[in-house]
Tab-separated table of N, CA and C in Angstrom:
chain	number	residue	atom	x	y	z
A	1	MET	N	-25.454	-17.360	-83.499
A	1	MET	CA	-23.995	-17.232	-82.707
A	1	MET	C	-24.594	-16.604	-81.681
A	2	GLU	N	-24.662	-17.178	-80.521
A	2	GLU	CA	-24.980	-16.433	-78.558
A	2	GLU	C	-24.244	-16.152	-77.756
A	3	ILE	N	-23.535	-14.734	-77.668
A	3	ILE	CA	-22.783	-13.953	-77.106
A	3	ILE	C	-23.117	-14.476	-75.237
A	4	LEU	N	-22.960	-15.186	-74.436
A	4	LEU	CA	-23.483	-14.899	-73.132
A	4	LEU	C	-21.991	-14.595	-72.771
A	5	THR	N	-23.306	-13.062	-71.950
A	5	THR	CA	-22.311	-12.859	-71.000
A	5	THR	C	-22.844	-12.792	-69.371
A	6	ASP	N	-21.621	-12.406	-68.357
A	6	ASP	CA	-21.686	-13.038	-66.555
A	6	ASP	C	-22.235	-11.494	-66.260
A	7	HIS	N	-23.415	-11.090	-65.662
A	7	HIS	CA	-22.652	-9.832	-65.332
A	7	HIS	C	-23.257	-9.327	-63.390
A	8	ALA	N	-23.125	-11.195	-63.304
A	8	ALA	CA	-23.149	-11.620	-61.664
A	8	ALA	C	-22.206	-11.423	-60.811
A	9	LYS	N	-21.936	-10.784	-60.008
A	9	LYS	CA	-21.389	-10.306	-59.135
A	9	LYS	C	-21.146	-11.725	-57.812
A	10	THR	N	-19.608	-11.945	-57.495
A	10	THR	CA	-19.222	-13.476	-56.445
A	10	THR	C	-19.559	-11.836	-54.779
A	11	GLU	N	-20.009	-12.848	-53.975
A	11	GLU	CA	-20.675	-11.600	-53.260
A	11	GLU	C	-20.568	-13.015	-51.750
A	12	LEU	N	-20.212	-12.082	-50.871
A	12	LEU	CA	-19.980	-12.874	-49.382
A	12	LEU	C	-20.896	-13.387	-48.238
A	13	VAL	N	-21.908	-14.230	-48.386
A	13	VAL	CA	-22.838	-14.766	-47.463
A	13	VAL	C	-22.687	-14.844	-45.831
A	14	SER	N	-21.706	-15.331	-45.728
A	14	SER	CA	-21.319	-15.621	-44.203
A	14	SER	C	-19.635	-16.014	-44.342
A	15	LEU	N	-19.291	-16.328	-42.944
A	15	LEU	CA	-18.081	-16.730	-43.232
A	15	LEU	C	-17.937	-17.200	-41.719
A	16	VAL	N	-17.991	-18.420	-40.844
A	16	VAL	CA	-18.323	-19.184	-39.559
A	16	VAL	C	-16.858	-19.852	-39.571
A	17	GLU	N	-16.525	-20.051	-38.252
A	17	GLU	CA	-15.298	-20.539	-37.993
A	17	GLU	C	-16.355	-21.875	-36.561
A	18	THR	N	-16.178	-23.057	-37.356
A	18	THR	CA	-16.506	-24.298	-36.263
A	18	THR	C	-15.593	-24.839	-35.028
A	19	THR	N	-16.060	-24.923	-33.881
A	19	THR	CA	-15.735	-25.648	-32.797
A	19	THR	C	-14.733	-26.163	-32.779
A	20	TYR	N	-14.444	-26.860	-34.295
A	20	TYR	CA	-12.767	-27.538	-34.632
A	20	TYR	C	-11.469	-26.766	-35.584
A	21	GLY	N	-12.569	-24.950	-36.205
A	21	GLY	CA	-11.470	-24.550	-36.375
A	21	GLY	C	-11.292	-24.107	-37.739
A	22	GLU	N	-12.412	-24.957	-38.058
A	22	GLU	CA	-12.691	-24.857	-39.602
A	22	GLU	C	-13.201	-23.041	-39.928
A	23	ALA	N	-12.821	-22.443	-40.387
A	23	ALA	CA	-13.308	-21.051	-41.613
A	23	ALA	C	-14.219	-22.013	-42.317
A	24	ILE	N	-15.371	-21.653	-43.018
A	24	ILE	CA	-16.234	-21.531	-43.894
A	24	ILE	C	-16.826	-20.915	-44.263
A	25	LEU	N	-16.404	-20.602	-44.954
A	25	LEU	CA	-16.782	-19.236	-45.892
A	25	LEU	C	-17.790	-19.484	-47.178
A	26	THR	N	-18.587	-18.821	-47.137
A	26	THR	CA	-20.647	-18.935	-48.375
A	26	THR	C	-20.007	-18.130	-48.934
A	27	MET	N	-20.050	-18.327	-50.188
A	27	MET	CA	-19.713	-16.752	-51.295
A	27	MET	C	-21.789	-17.949	-51.986
A	28	GLN	N	-22.068	-15.396	-52.657
A	28	GLN	CA	-23.171	-16.680	-53.548
A	28	GLN	C	-22.634	-15.639	-54.697
A	29	ARG	N	-22.907	-16.294	-56.085
A	29	ARG	CA	-22.807	-16.057	-57.516
A	29	ARG	C	-24.054	-15.910	-58.134
A	30	GLY	N	-25.290	-14.941	-58.181
A	30	GLY	CA	-26.754	-15.240	-59.070
A	30	GLY	C	-27.791	-15.399	-57.803
A	31	LYS	N	-28.207	-16.716	-58.002
A	31	LYS	CA	-28.537	-17.500	-56.941
A	31	LYS	C	-28.075	-18.780	-56.663
A	32	GLU	N	-26.710	-18.798	-56.788
A	32	GLU	CA	-25.999	-19.878	-57.069
A	32	GLU	C	-25.478	-19.787	-55.576
A	33	GLU	N	-25.537	-20.555	-54.474
A	33	GLU	CA	-24.385	-20.582	-52.994
A	33	GLU	C	-23.430	-21.903	-52.941
A	34	LYS	N	-22.364	-21.214	-52.973
A	34	LYS	CA	-20.957	-22.740	-52.544
A	34	LYS	C	-20.673	-21.859	-52.122
A	35	GLU	N	-19.724	-23.492	-50.637
A	35	GLU	CA	-19.200	-23.153	-49.482
A	35	GLU	C	-17.759	-23.393	-49.627
A	36	LEU	N	-17.001	-23.073	-49.044
A	36	LEU	CA	-15.166	-23.232	-49.451
A	36	LEU	C	-14.681	-22.825	-47.694
A	37	VAL	N	-14.333	-24.251	-47.481
A	37	VAL	CA	-13.045	-23.817	-46.645
A	37	VAL	C	-11.744	-23.290	-46.558
A	38	ILE	N	-11.589	-21.993	-45.976
A	38	ILE	CA	-10.554	-21.777	-46.424
A	38	ILE	C	-9.133	-21.572	-45.464
A	39	ALA	N	-9.909	-21.908	-44.598
A	39	ALA	CA	-8.889	-22.248	-43.056
A	39	ALA	C	-9.869	-23.875	-42.470
A	40	GLU	N	-8.647	-24.657	-42.426
A	40	GLU	CA	-8.677	-26.213	-41.359
A	40	GLU	C	-8.430	-26.439	-39.893
A	41	THR	N	-7.553	-24.945	-39.919
A	41	THR	CA	-6.957	-24.936	-38.026
A	41	THR	C	-7.544	-23.520	-37.545
A	42	GLY	N	-7.956	-22.339	-38.233
A	42	GLY	CA	-8.248	-21.201	-37.412
A	42	GLY	C	-8.012	-20.383	-38.331
A	43	LEU	N	-8.637	-18.974	-38.649
A	43	LEU	CA	-8.941	-18.175	-39.789
A	43	LEU	C	-7.570	-17.515	-39.558
A	44	SER	N	-7.304	-17.085	-37.984
A	44	SER	CA	-6.823	-15.853	-37.523
A	44	SER	C	-5.114	-16.726	-37.781
A	45	GLY	N	-4.641	-17.898	-37.896
A	45	GLY	CA	-3.488	-18.418	-37.693
A	45	GLY	C	-2.974	-18.618	-39.518
A	46	VAL	N	-3.645	-19.058	-40.191
A	46	VAL	CA	-4.020	-18.904	-42.066
A	46	VAL	C	-3.874	-17.074	-41.797
A	47	VAL	N	-4.224	-16.421	-41.962
A	47	VAL	CA	-4.064	-14.724	-42.094
A	47	VAL	C	-2.426	-14.279	-41.528
A	48	TYR	N	-2.570	-14.757	-40.765
A	48	TYR	CA	-1.526	-14.066	-39.427
A	48	TYR	C	-0.188	-14.758	-40.133
A	49	ASP	N	0.182	-15.643	-40.680
A	49	ASP	CA	1.157	-16.712	-41.422
A	49	ASP	C	1.168	-15.885	-42.481
A	50	SER	N	0.213	-15.311	-43.191
A	50	SER	CA	0.730	-14.703	-44.589
A	50	SER	C	1.114	-13.695	-44.319
A	51	ALA	N	1.007	-13.188	-42.892
A	51	ALA	CA	0.999	-11.359	-42.867
A	51	ALA	C	2.391	-11.160	-42.842
A	52	ILE	N	2.898	-12.064	-41.767
A	52	ILE	CA	3.880	-11.846	-41.062
A	52	ILE	C	5.412	-12.183	-42.120
A	53	ASP	N	4.465	-13.081	-43.068
A	53	ASP	CA	5.819	-13.580	-44.567
A	53	ASP	C	5.466	-12.180	-45.129
A	54	TYR	N	4.747	-11.248	-45.610
A	54	TYR	CA	4.738	-9.751	-46.267
A	54	TYR	C	5.189	-9.203	-45.879
A	55	TYR	N	4.840	-9.089	-44.194
A	55	TYR	CA	5.290	-7.489	-43.228
A	55	TYR	C	7.095	-7.863	-42.945
A	56	MET	N	7.126	-8.884	-42.537
A	56	MET	CA	8.382	-9.251	-41.977
A	56	MET	C	9.521	-9.542	-43.369
A	57	TYR	N	9.292	-10.133	-44.152
A	57	TYR	CA	10.254	-10.624	-45.081
A	57	TYR	C	9.765	-9.540	-46.418
A	58	ASP	N	9.391	-9.529	-46.564
A	58	ASP	CA	8.928	-7.946	-47.873
A	58	ASP	C	9.520	-6.992	-47.581
A	59	LEU	N	8.876	-6.648	-46.383
A	59	LEU	CA	8.691	-4.808	-46.604
A	59	LEU	C	9.890	-4.932	-45.111
A	60	ASN	N	10.172	-6.059	-44.716
A	60	ASN	CA	11.928	-6.241	-43.762
A	60	ASN	C	11.438	-5.346	-42.418
A	61	TRP	N	9.862	-5.656	-42.007
A	61	TRP	CA	9.790	-5.049	-40.217
A	61	TRP	C	10.038	-5.679	-39.399
A	62	THR	N	10.010	-5.349	-38.502
A	62	THR	CA	10.664	-5.637	-36.747
A	62	THR	C	9.856	-6.395	-36.530
A	63	GLU	N	9.815	-7.497	-35.564
A	63	GLU	CA	9.082	-8.635	-34.970
A	63	GLU	C	7.693	-7.310	-34.060
A	64	GLU	N	8.752	-6.390	-33.298
A	64	GLU	CA	8.068	-5.571	-32.808
A	64	GLU	C	7.050	-4.347	-33.572
A	65	GLN	N	7.437	-3.961	-34.205
A	65	GLN	CA	6.646	-3.223	-35.721
A	65	GLN	C	5.509	-4.245	-36.364
A	66	PHE	N	5.738	-5.450	-36.377
A	66	PHE	CA	5.184	-5.876	-36.943
A	66	PHE	C	3.424	-6.322	-35.626
A	67	ASP	N	3.986	-7.153	-34.497
A	67	ASP	CA	3.275	-6.957	-33.226
A	67	ASP	C	2.626	-5.853	-33.221
A	68	ASP	N	3.107	-4.639	-33.191
A	68	ASP	CA	1.954	-3.352	-32.791
A	68	ASP	C	1.317	-3.616	-33.952
A	69	TYR	N	1.275	-4.136	-35.234
A	69	TYR	CA	0.857	-3.696	-35.617
A	69	TYR	C	-0.226	-4.302	-35.890
A	70	TRP	N	-0.314	-5.546	-35.242
A	70	TRP	CA	-0.915	-6.701	-35.134
A	70	TRP	C	-2.319	-6.598	-34.304
A	71	GLU	N	-1.549	-5.971	-33.081
A	71	GLU	CA	-2.393	-5.485	-31.809
A	71	GLU	C	-3.367	-4.371	-31.918
A	72	ASN	N	-3.298	-3.809	-33.106
A	72	ASN	CA	-3.768	-2.809	-33.005
A	72	ASN	C	-4.692	-2.316	-34.310
A	73	GLY	N	-5.181	-3.134	-34.756
A	73	GLY	CA	-6.198	-3.300	-35.484
A	73	GLY	C	-5.329	-4.072	-36.978
A	74	GLY	N	-4.244	-4.477	-36.955
A	74	GLY	CA	-3.521	-5.239	-38.317
A	74	GLY	C	-4.570	-6.661	-38.379
A	75	GLU	N	-4.947	-7.003	-37.184
A	75	GLU	CA	-5.620	-8.478	-37.622
A	75	GLU	C	-6.789	-8.121	-38.058
A	76	ASP	N	-8.010	-7.382	-37.665
A	76	ASP	CA	-9.069	-7.234	-38.113
A	76	ASP	C	-8.960	-6.860	-39.666
A	77	LYS	N	-7.596	-6.078	-39.819
A	77	LYS	CA	-7.787	-5.295	-41.111
A	77	LYS	C	-7.002	-6.636	-42.420
A	78	GLU	N	-6.440	-7.101	-42.241
A	78	GLU	CA	-5.361	-8.268	-42.860
A	78	GLU	C	-7.062	-9.303	-43.390
A	79	THR	N	-7.534	-10.042	-41.866
A	79	THR	CA	-8.421	-9.776	-42.291
A	79	THR	C	-9.564	-10.822	-43.056
A	80	ASP	N	-10.113	-9.021	-43.002
A	80	ASP	CA	-11.199	-8.349	-44.223
A	80	ASP	C	-9.965	-8.673	-45.835
A	81	ASN	N	-9.060	-8.032	-45.463
A	81	ASN	CA	-8.212	-8.509	-47.186
A	81	ASN	C	-8.134	-9.587	-47.247
A	82	TYR	N	-7.706	-10.707	-46.206
A	82	TYR	CA	-7.572	-11.972	-47.311
A	82	TYR	C	-9.100	-12.578	-47.402
A	83	VAL	N	-10.076	-12.328	-46.843
A	83	VAL	CA	-11.720	-12.919	-47.470
A	83	VAL	C	-11.946	-12.485	-48.585
A	84	ASP	N	-11.916	-10.694	-48.484
A	84	ASP	CA	-11.531	-9.604	-49.843
A	84	ASP	C	-10.635	-10.742	-50.971
A	85	GLY	N	-9.187	-10.881	-50.965
A	85	GLY	CA	-8.655	-11.295	-52.512
A	85	GLY	C	-9.389	-12.598	-52.256
A	86	ILE	N	-10.241	-14.216	-51.513
A	86	ILE	CA	-10.697	-14.868	-51.742
A	86	ILE	C	-12.199	-14.786	-52.741
A	87	ILE	N	-13.300	-13.603	-52.457
A	87	ILE	CA	-14.233	-13.921	-52.601
A	87	ILE	C	-14.038	-12.647	-54.213
A	88	ASP	N	-12.993	-12.470	-54.605
A	88	ASP	CA	-11.865	-11.744	-55.773
A	88	ASP	C	-11.936	-12.792	-56.632
A	89	TYR	N	-10.978	-14.033	-56.404
A	89	TYR	CA	-10.314	-14.714	-56.843
A	89	TYR	C	-11.852	-15.522	-57.930
A	90	TYR	N	-13.149	-15.301	-57.272
A	90	TYR	CA	-13.783	-16.464	-57.247
A	90	TYR	C	-14.986	-15.407	-57.946
A	91	ASP	N	-14.519	-14.025	-58.649
A	91	ASP	CA	-15.567	-13.911	-58.831
A	91	ASP	C	-15.666	-13.449	-60.842
A	92	ASP	N	-15.218	-15.065	-60.928
A	92	ASP	CA	-15.775	-15.113	-62.394
A	92	ASP	C	-16.225	-16.454	-62.383
A	93	TRP	N	-16.603	-17.070	-63.476
A	93	TRP	CA	-17.282	-17.981	-63.942
A	93	TRP	C	-16.304	-19.708	-63.624
A	94	SER	N	-15.392	-19.494	-64.059
A	94	SER	CA	-14.137	-20.147	-64.885
A	94	SER	C	-13.555	-20.449	-63.298
A	95	THR	N	-13.118	-19.097	-62.563
A	95	THR	CA	-13.023	-19.414	-61.416
A	95	THR	C	-14.056	-20.885	-59.975
A	96	TRP	N	-15.505	-19.567	-60.445
A	96	TRP	CA	-15.888	-20.242	-59.162
A	96	TRP	C	-16.682	-21.422	-59.937
A	97	GLU	N	-16.526	-22.238	-60.565
A	97	GLU	CA	-17.519	-23.262	-61.964
A	97	GLU	C	-16.016	-24.411	-60.768
A	98	GLU	N	-14.600	-24.072	-60.298
A	98	GLU	CA	-13.984	-24.962	-59.643
A	98	GLU	C	-14.166	-25.135	-58.497
A	99	ILE	N	-15.203	-24.522	-57.444
A	99	ILE	CA	-16.094	-24.519	-56.105
A	99	ILE	C	-16.122	-26.166	-56.489
A	100	ALA	N	-16.327	-27.125	-55.356
A	100	ALA	CA	-17.293	-28.411	-55.730
A	100	ALA	C	-18.258	-28.093	-55.343
């Protein structure tokens, strides 16, 4: 009986936003690379919608608090967290194999 162990880690290769507004994430696991469209109409909009839901509805921030956060580094932080979350999600073979 052979037991297979997976020591490969999913890593970010690139994140490109096309002129059409698509955000395409390229990930590598071992020697295999796969691409995934993570936003069809712009990454900033997807991240903004996700962040505003969390901060304003879950944490009860005011719009002013959120705008101040977003404009002072929050957008970059939330984008990094969003991409990191996707990389983490695909950091095992079962989810990795879901990508066409």
